[in-house]
Amino acid sequence: MSRCLAERSIEHVVVERGEVAHTWRTERWDSLRLLTPNWQSRLPGYGYTGADPDGYRTLPEVIDFIVGYARAISAPVHTHTRVTSVRRVDEGYLVRTNQGDWLCRALVLASGACNLPRLPPFAARTPRHIASLTSQDYRNPEQVAEGGVLVVGASSSGTQIANELHLAGRPVVLSVGEHIRAPRVYRGKDIEWWMDAVGILDQRYDELEDIARARRVPSLQLAGTSDRSTLDLNALTAIGVRLVGRLAAITDDGKAQFAGSLPNMCALSDLKMNRLLDLIDERAHENGLDDAVAPPHRLPPTCVDMAPPLGLDFAKDQIKTIIWAVGYRPDHSWLEAPVFDRKGMVRHDGGVVPSPGMYLMGAPFLRRRKSALIDGAAGDAHDLSAHLESYLNNKAAPLMGRSGEATRASRNVYV
Ligand SMILES: Cc1cc2nc3c(=O)[nH]c(=O)nc-3n(C[C@H](O)[C@H](O)[C@H](O)COP(=O)(O)OP(=O)(O)OC[C@H]3O[C@@H](n4cnc5c(N)ncnc54)[C@H](O)[C@@H]3O)c2cc1C
């Protein structure tokens, strides 16, 4: 967004509570690799130029990439500046930070979609002697006590953490809810390549009948492995991870209860995966690609116990740690504006928030299916910066700036 605003000569600042790439530095596990291939991290005017376009960036490489971009575009970032409140004043917004206040006419909320773990209410019943970590807290197996681990959630984070802990010698039980299965490589190409090529990732928010549902869909069950292997439930059971259904409750006497829907969840996930692959085959055929890529193939169905265990006794089963990998939600607790829906999410129409000159970035399916990926930022920033520019041009409001410092004018603040 900063790059798009600069291109339109819109004066702005970027305020960041930590260092550039703060969430990648502080909220990810050590071994994480992007699940999107290198070529796919395309920021406005900045892409991958290395020798391994089909590889997956390691965490230090992601940090370097984002820091390098901020430097390349000379983004006006104010680091260690935490926004503590935002409220509407006159023709703009008063943004309070731990480094002083800003006044601005337009505001872009880009503080991330994954600030807080989305824990079920019964997580609070976790027995005291069991360590409880979220996927944001988890760093590496050394941090996890010897003994069994219950990993809750089988999307990209849960499956990767379950795999790593199992390989480190911890017996792992994986609780599986709704998940989206996909092969890492299909017909010789990365699944992300196919989804990009057939236009799925560019699908627009206003083309869908049920956008609310599409925004709740979990991330693809994918991992950026060095051998480009598929890390699905079959791969995990093959190494000895035990699968159970969706965690439904934790009882006061220290037991976990699971839904019996595991076989159905997996069958549904297989069905959706095969529908996606059918669509890819159809488009490949229409575009004359059949001879240019490998022939169609399918993964075997997910192999699960038709009567999976419905309970787990933490003591008897020697579970010492629970890792919650059940998704995230944004933290806009500092935003004092009537823009929230009944679930506490910022209301918006493709990123345009119903408050004058306020915009949202980085949310799931904001304007396109890929909006919550790094690759989604360019298109969304392009569209929203155009809207923001016309908003500023149509408003005859005076320039504003740092409160009490009339000479430091900034028309836009980017959080
Ligand atoms: C575990 C995980 C794996 C992912 N893997 C991939 C992947 O493989 N490929 C991919 O494309 N995407 C991936 N993503 C999504 C990726 O994180 C987003 O695409 C990208 O980070 C969105 O960038 P952003 O700037 O909108 O949000 P963020 O990266 O979350 O940045 C928001 C920034 O706002 C700052 N901030 C928050 N609150 C305040 C405040 N009050 N005051 C000041 N600053 C504040 C934060 O410190 C942070 O630096 C992954 C996400 C997660 C959680």
Short mmCIF file of N, CA, C and O in Angstrom, two decimals, residues 71-132:
data_model
loop_
_atom_site.label_atom_id
_atom_site.label_comp_id
_atom_site.label_asym_id
_atom_site.label_seq_id
_atom_site.Cartn_x
_atom_site.Cartn_y
_atom_site.Cartn_z
N ARG A 71 12.99 -1.35 2.18
CA ARG A 71 14.17 -0.53 1.84
C ARG A 71 14.09 -0.10 0.37
O ARG A 71 14.29 1.07 0.05
N ALA A 72 13.77 -1.04 -0.49
CA ALA A 72 13.75 -0.75 -1.94
C ALA A 72 12.75 0.35 -2.29
O ALA A 72 12.99 1.14 -3.20
N ILE A 73 11.65 0.39 -1.58
CA ILE A 73 10.63 1.41 -1.91
C ILE A 73 10.73 2.62 -0.98
O ILE A 73 9.90 3.51 -1.03
N SER A 74 11.75 2.63 -0.13
CA SER A 74 11.93 3.71 0.87
C SER A 74 10.63 3.99 1.61
O SER A 74 10.18 5.15 1.72
N ALA A 75 10.02 2.92 2.11
CA ALA A 75 8.74 3.10 2.82
C ALA A 75 8.97 3.97 4.07
O ALA A 75 9.91 3.73 4.82
N PRO A 76 8.12 4.96 4.27
CA PRO A 76 8.30 5.85 5.43
C PRO A 76 7.80 5.20 6.73
O PRO A 76 6.77 5.58 7.28
N VAL A 77 8.54 4.19 7.18
CA VAL A 77 8.09 3.39 8.32
C VAL A 77 8.57 4.02 9.63
O VAL A 77 9.75 4.37 9.76
N HIS A 78 7.67 4.13 10.57
CA HIS A 78 8.03 4.54 11.94
C HIS A 78 7.95 3.28 12.79
O HIS A 78 6.85 2.82 13.10
N THR A 79 9.10 2.70 13.09
CA THR A 79 9.09 1.45 13.85
C THR A 79 8.92 1.74 15.35
O THR A 79 9.02 2.88 15.79
N HIS A 80 8.67 0.70 16.10
CA HIS A 80 8.45 0.79 17.56
C HIS A 80 7.39 1.84 17.89
O HIS A 80 7.50 2.55 18.88
N THR A 81 6.40 1.92 17.03
CA THR A 81 5.32 2.88 17.22
C THR A 81 4.01 2.10 17.25
O THR A 81 3.52 1.66 16.21
N ARG A 82 3.50 1.91 18.44
CA ARG A 82 2.28 1.10 18.60
C ARG A 82 1.05 1.99 18.62
O ARG A 82 0.99 2.94 19.41
N VAL A 83 0.10 1.69 17.78
CA VAL A 83 -1.16 2.45 17.79
C VAL A 83 -1.96 1.99 19.01
O VAL A 83 -2.20 0.79 19.19
N THR A 84 -2.37 2.94 19.82
CA THR A 84 -3.13 2.58 21.02
C THR A 84 -4.60 2.95 20.89
O THR A 84 -5.45 2.38 21.55
N SER A 85 -4.91 3.94 20.05
CA SER A 85 -6.32 4.23 19.77
C SER A 85 -6.44 5.03 18.47
O SER A 85 -5.52 5.74 18.08
N VAL A 86 -7.58 4.85 17.84
CA VAL A 86 -7.91 5.63 16.63
C VAL A 86 -9.34 6.10 16.79
O VAL A 86 -10.22 5.28 17.11
N ARG A 87 -9.58 7.40 16.64
CA ARG A 87 -10.99 7.83 16.62
C ARG A 87 -11.19 8.96 15.63
O ARG A 87 -10.23 9.65 15.26
N ARG A 88 -12.43 9.08 15.21
CA ARG A 88 -12.75 10.06 14.17
C ARG A 88 -12.77 11.45 14.78
O ARG A 88 -13.33 11.65 15.87
N VAL A 89 -12.14 12.40 14.11
CA VAL A 89 -12.20 13.81 14.52
C VAL A 89 -12.43 14.66 13.27
O VAL A 89 -11.82 14.40 12.24
N ASP A 90 -13.25 15.65 13.37
CA ASP A 90 -13.52 16.55 12.24
C ASP A 90 -13.53 15.79 10.91
O ASP A 90 -14.35 14.94 10.70
N GLU A 91 -12.52 16.08 10.06
CA GLU A 91 -12.51 15.49 8.72
C GLU A 91 -11.57 14.29 8.62
O GLU A 91 -11.20 13.89 7.53
N GLY A 92 -11.12 13.77 9.73
CA GLY A 92 -10.15 12.67 9.63
C GLY A 92 -10.12 11.82 10.89
O GLY A 92 -11.14 11.56 11.51
N TYR A 93 -8.91 11.40 11.24
CA TYR A 93 -8.74 10.50 12.39
C TYR A 93 -7.62 10.97 13.29
O TYR A 93 -6.58 11.48 12.81
N LEU A 94 -7.82 10.80 14.58
CA LEU A 94 -6.75 11.04 15.55
C LEU A 94 -6.19 9.66 15.90
O LEU A 94 -6.90 8.79 16.40
N VAL A 95 -4.91 9.47 15.59
CA VAL A 95 -4.25 8.19 15.83
C VAL A 95 -3.29 8.37 17.00
O VAL A 95 -2.30 9.09 16.88
N ARG A 96 -3.60 7.75 18.11
CA ARG A 96 -2.71 7.86 19.28
C ARG A 96 -1.73 6.69 19.26
O ARG A 96 -2.12 5.54 19.04
N THR A 97 -0.46 7.01 19.50
CA THR A 97 0.56 5.94 19.55
C THR A 97 1.44 6.16 20.78
O THR A 97 1.36 7.23 21.41
N ASN A 98 2.25 5.19 21.09
CA ASN A 98 3.18 5.36 22.22
C ASN A 98 4.31 6.33 21.87
O ASN A 98 5.17 6.61 22.70
N GLN A 99 4.33 6.83 20.64
CA GLN A 99 5.35 7.81 20.21
C GLN A 99 4.70 9.13 19.81
O GLN A 99 5.22 9.83 18.96
N GLY A 100 3.55 9.44 20.37
CA GLY A 100 2.87 10.69 20.02
C GLY A 100 1.68 10.44 19.11
O GLY A 100 1.42 9.30 18.71
N ASP A 101 0.97 11.52 18.81
CA ASP A 101 -0.29 11.39 18.08
C ASP A 101 -0.13 11.83 16.62
O ASP A 101 0.73 12.65 16.30
N TRP A 102 -0.98 11.28 15.78
CA TRP A 102 -1.04 11.69 14.38
C TRP A 102 -2.47 12.09 14.04
O TRP A 102 -3.42 11.50 14.57
N LEU A 103 -2.57 13.07 13.15
CA LEU A 103 -3.87 13.41 12.59
C LEU A 103 -3.79 13.10 11.11
O LEU A 103 -2.82 13.42 10.45
N CYS A 104 -4.82 12.45 10.59
CA CYS A 104 -4.77 12.10 9.18
C CYS A 104 -6.16 12.15 8.58
O CYS A 104 -7.14 12.08 9.30
N ARG A 105 -6.19 12.28 7.29
CA ARG A 105 -7.50 12.32 6.62
C ARG A 105 -7.95 10.93 6.21
O ARG A 105 -9.14 10.69 6.08
N ALA A 106 -7.02 10.08 5.93
CA ALA A 106 -7.40 8.71 5.55
C ALA A 106 -6.52 7.73 6.32
O ALA A 106 -5.42 8.08 6.76
N LEU A 107 -7.05 6.53 6.47
CA LEU A 107 -6.39 5.55 7.32
C LEU A 107 -6.52 4.17 6.69
O LEU A 107 -7.61 3.79 6.27
N VAL A 108 -5.42 3.44 6.63
CA VAL A 108 -5.48 2.06 6.15
C VAL A 108 -5.18 1.13 7.32
O VAL A 108 -4.11 1.23 7.93
N LEU A 109 -6.11 0.26 7.63
CA LEU A 109 -5.90 -0.72 8.69
C LEU A 109 -5.17 -1.90 8.06
O LEU A 109 -5.76 -2.64 7.27
N ALA A 110 -3.90 -2.05 8.38
CA ALA A 110 -3.12 -3.16 7.81
C ALA A 110 -2.34 -3.82 8.93
O ALA A 110 -1.17 -4.17 8.79
N SER A 111 -3.03 -4.00 10.05
CA SER A 111 -2.35 -4.52 11.24
C SER A 111 -2.41 -6.04 11.32
O SER A 111 -2.05 -6.62 12.33
N GLY A 112 -2.86 -6.67 10.22
CA GLY A 112 -2.78 -8.13 10.16
C GLY A 112 -4.11 -8.81 10.46
O GLY A 112 -4.95 -8.28 11.21
N ALA A 113 -4.27 -10.01 9.90
CA ALA A 113 -5.49 -10.78 10.10
C ALA A 113 -5.29 -11.86 11.16
O ALA A 113 -6.22 -12.55 11.54
N CYS A 114 -4.05 -12.02 11.60
CA CYS A 114 -3.72 -13.17 12.46
C CYS A 114 -3.09 -12.70 13.77
O CYS A 114 -2.05 -13.23 14.18
N ASN A 115 -3.66 -11.69 14.41
CA ASN A 115 -3.02 -11.16 15.62
C ASN A 115 -3.25 -12.03 16.85
O ASN A 115 -2.39 -12.13 17.71
N LEU A 116 -4.44 -12.64 16.92
CA LEU A 116 -4.78 -13.39 18.14
C LEU A 116 -5.26 -14.79 17.76
O LEU A 116 -5.96 -14.96 16.76
N PRO A 117 -4.89 -15.79 18.58
CA PRO A 117 -5.41 -17.13 18.28
C PRO A 117 -6.91 -17.18 18.57
O PRO A 117 -7.39 -16.53 19.49
N ARG A 118 -7.61 -17.94 17.74
CA ARG A 118 -9.07 -18.04 17.89
C ARG A 118 -9.37 -19.30 18.72
O ARG A 118 -9.61 -20.37 18.17
N LEU A 119 -9.29 -19.20 20.03
CA LEU A 119 -9.43 -20.39 20.88
C LEU A 119 -10.90 -20.66 21.21
O LEU A 119 -11.67 -19.73 21.42
N PRO A 120 -11.28 -21.95 21.30
CA PRO A 120 -12.66 -22.23 21.75
C PRO A 120 -12.78 -21.91 23.24
O PRO A 120 -11.78 -21.99 23.97
N PRO A 121 -13.98 -21.58 23.71
CA PRO A 121 -14.13 -21.19 25.13
C PRO A 121 -13.64 -22.26 26.10
O PRO A 121 -13.08 -21.95 27.14
N PHE A 122 -13.78 -23.56 25.71
CA PHE A 122 -13.38 -24.62 26.66
C PHE A 122 -11.87 -24.77 26.78
O PHE A 122 -11.38 -25.53 27.60
N ALA A 123 -11.11 -24.01 25.98
CA ALA A 123 -9.64 -24.07 26.13
C ALA A 123 -9.25 -23.65 27.54
O ALA A 123 -8.24 -24.11 28.09
N ALA A 124 -10.09 -22.81 28.16
CA ALA A 124 -9.81 -22.33 29.52
C ALA A 124 -9.89 -23.47 30.54
O ALA A 124 -9.41 -23.35 31.66
N ARG A 125 -10.50 -24.60 30.15
CA ARG A 125 -10.62 -25.75 31.08
C ARG A 125 -9.42 -26.68 31.00
O ARG A 125 -9.41 -27.73 31.64
N THR A 126 -8.41 -26.34 30.21
CA THR A 126 -7.22 -27.20 30.11
C THR A 126 -6.64 -27.40 31.51
O THR A 126 -6.39 -26.43 32.21
N PRO A 127 -6.46 -28.65 31.93
CA PRO A 127 -5.93 -28.88 33.28
C PRO A 127 -4.59 -28.15 33.49
O PRO A 127 -3.79 -28.03 32.56
N ARG A 128 -4.38 -27.69 34.72
CA ARG A 128 -3.19 -26.86 35.01
C ARG A 128 -1.86 -27.54 34.70
O ARG A 128 -0.90 -26.91 34.31
N HIS A 129 -1.82 -28.88 34.90
CA HIS A 129 -0.54 -29.57 34.70
C HIS A 129 -0.21 -29.79 33.22
O HIS A 129 0.85 -30.32 32.90
N ILE A 130 -1.13 -29.40 32.35
CA ILE A 130 -0.88 -29.56 30.90
C ILE A 130 -0.42 -28.22 30.34
O ILE A 130 -1.08 -27.20 30.56
N ALA A 131 0.70 -28.22 29.61
CA ALA A 131 1.16 -26.97 28.99
C ALA A 131 0.24 -26.66 27.80
O ALA A 131 -0.11 -27.56 27.05
N SER A 132 -0.15 -25.41 27.69
CA SER A 132 -1.07 -25.03 26.61
C SER A 132 -0.39 -23.95 25.78
O SER A 132 -0.07 -22.87 26.27
#
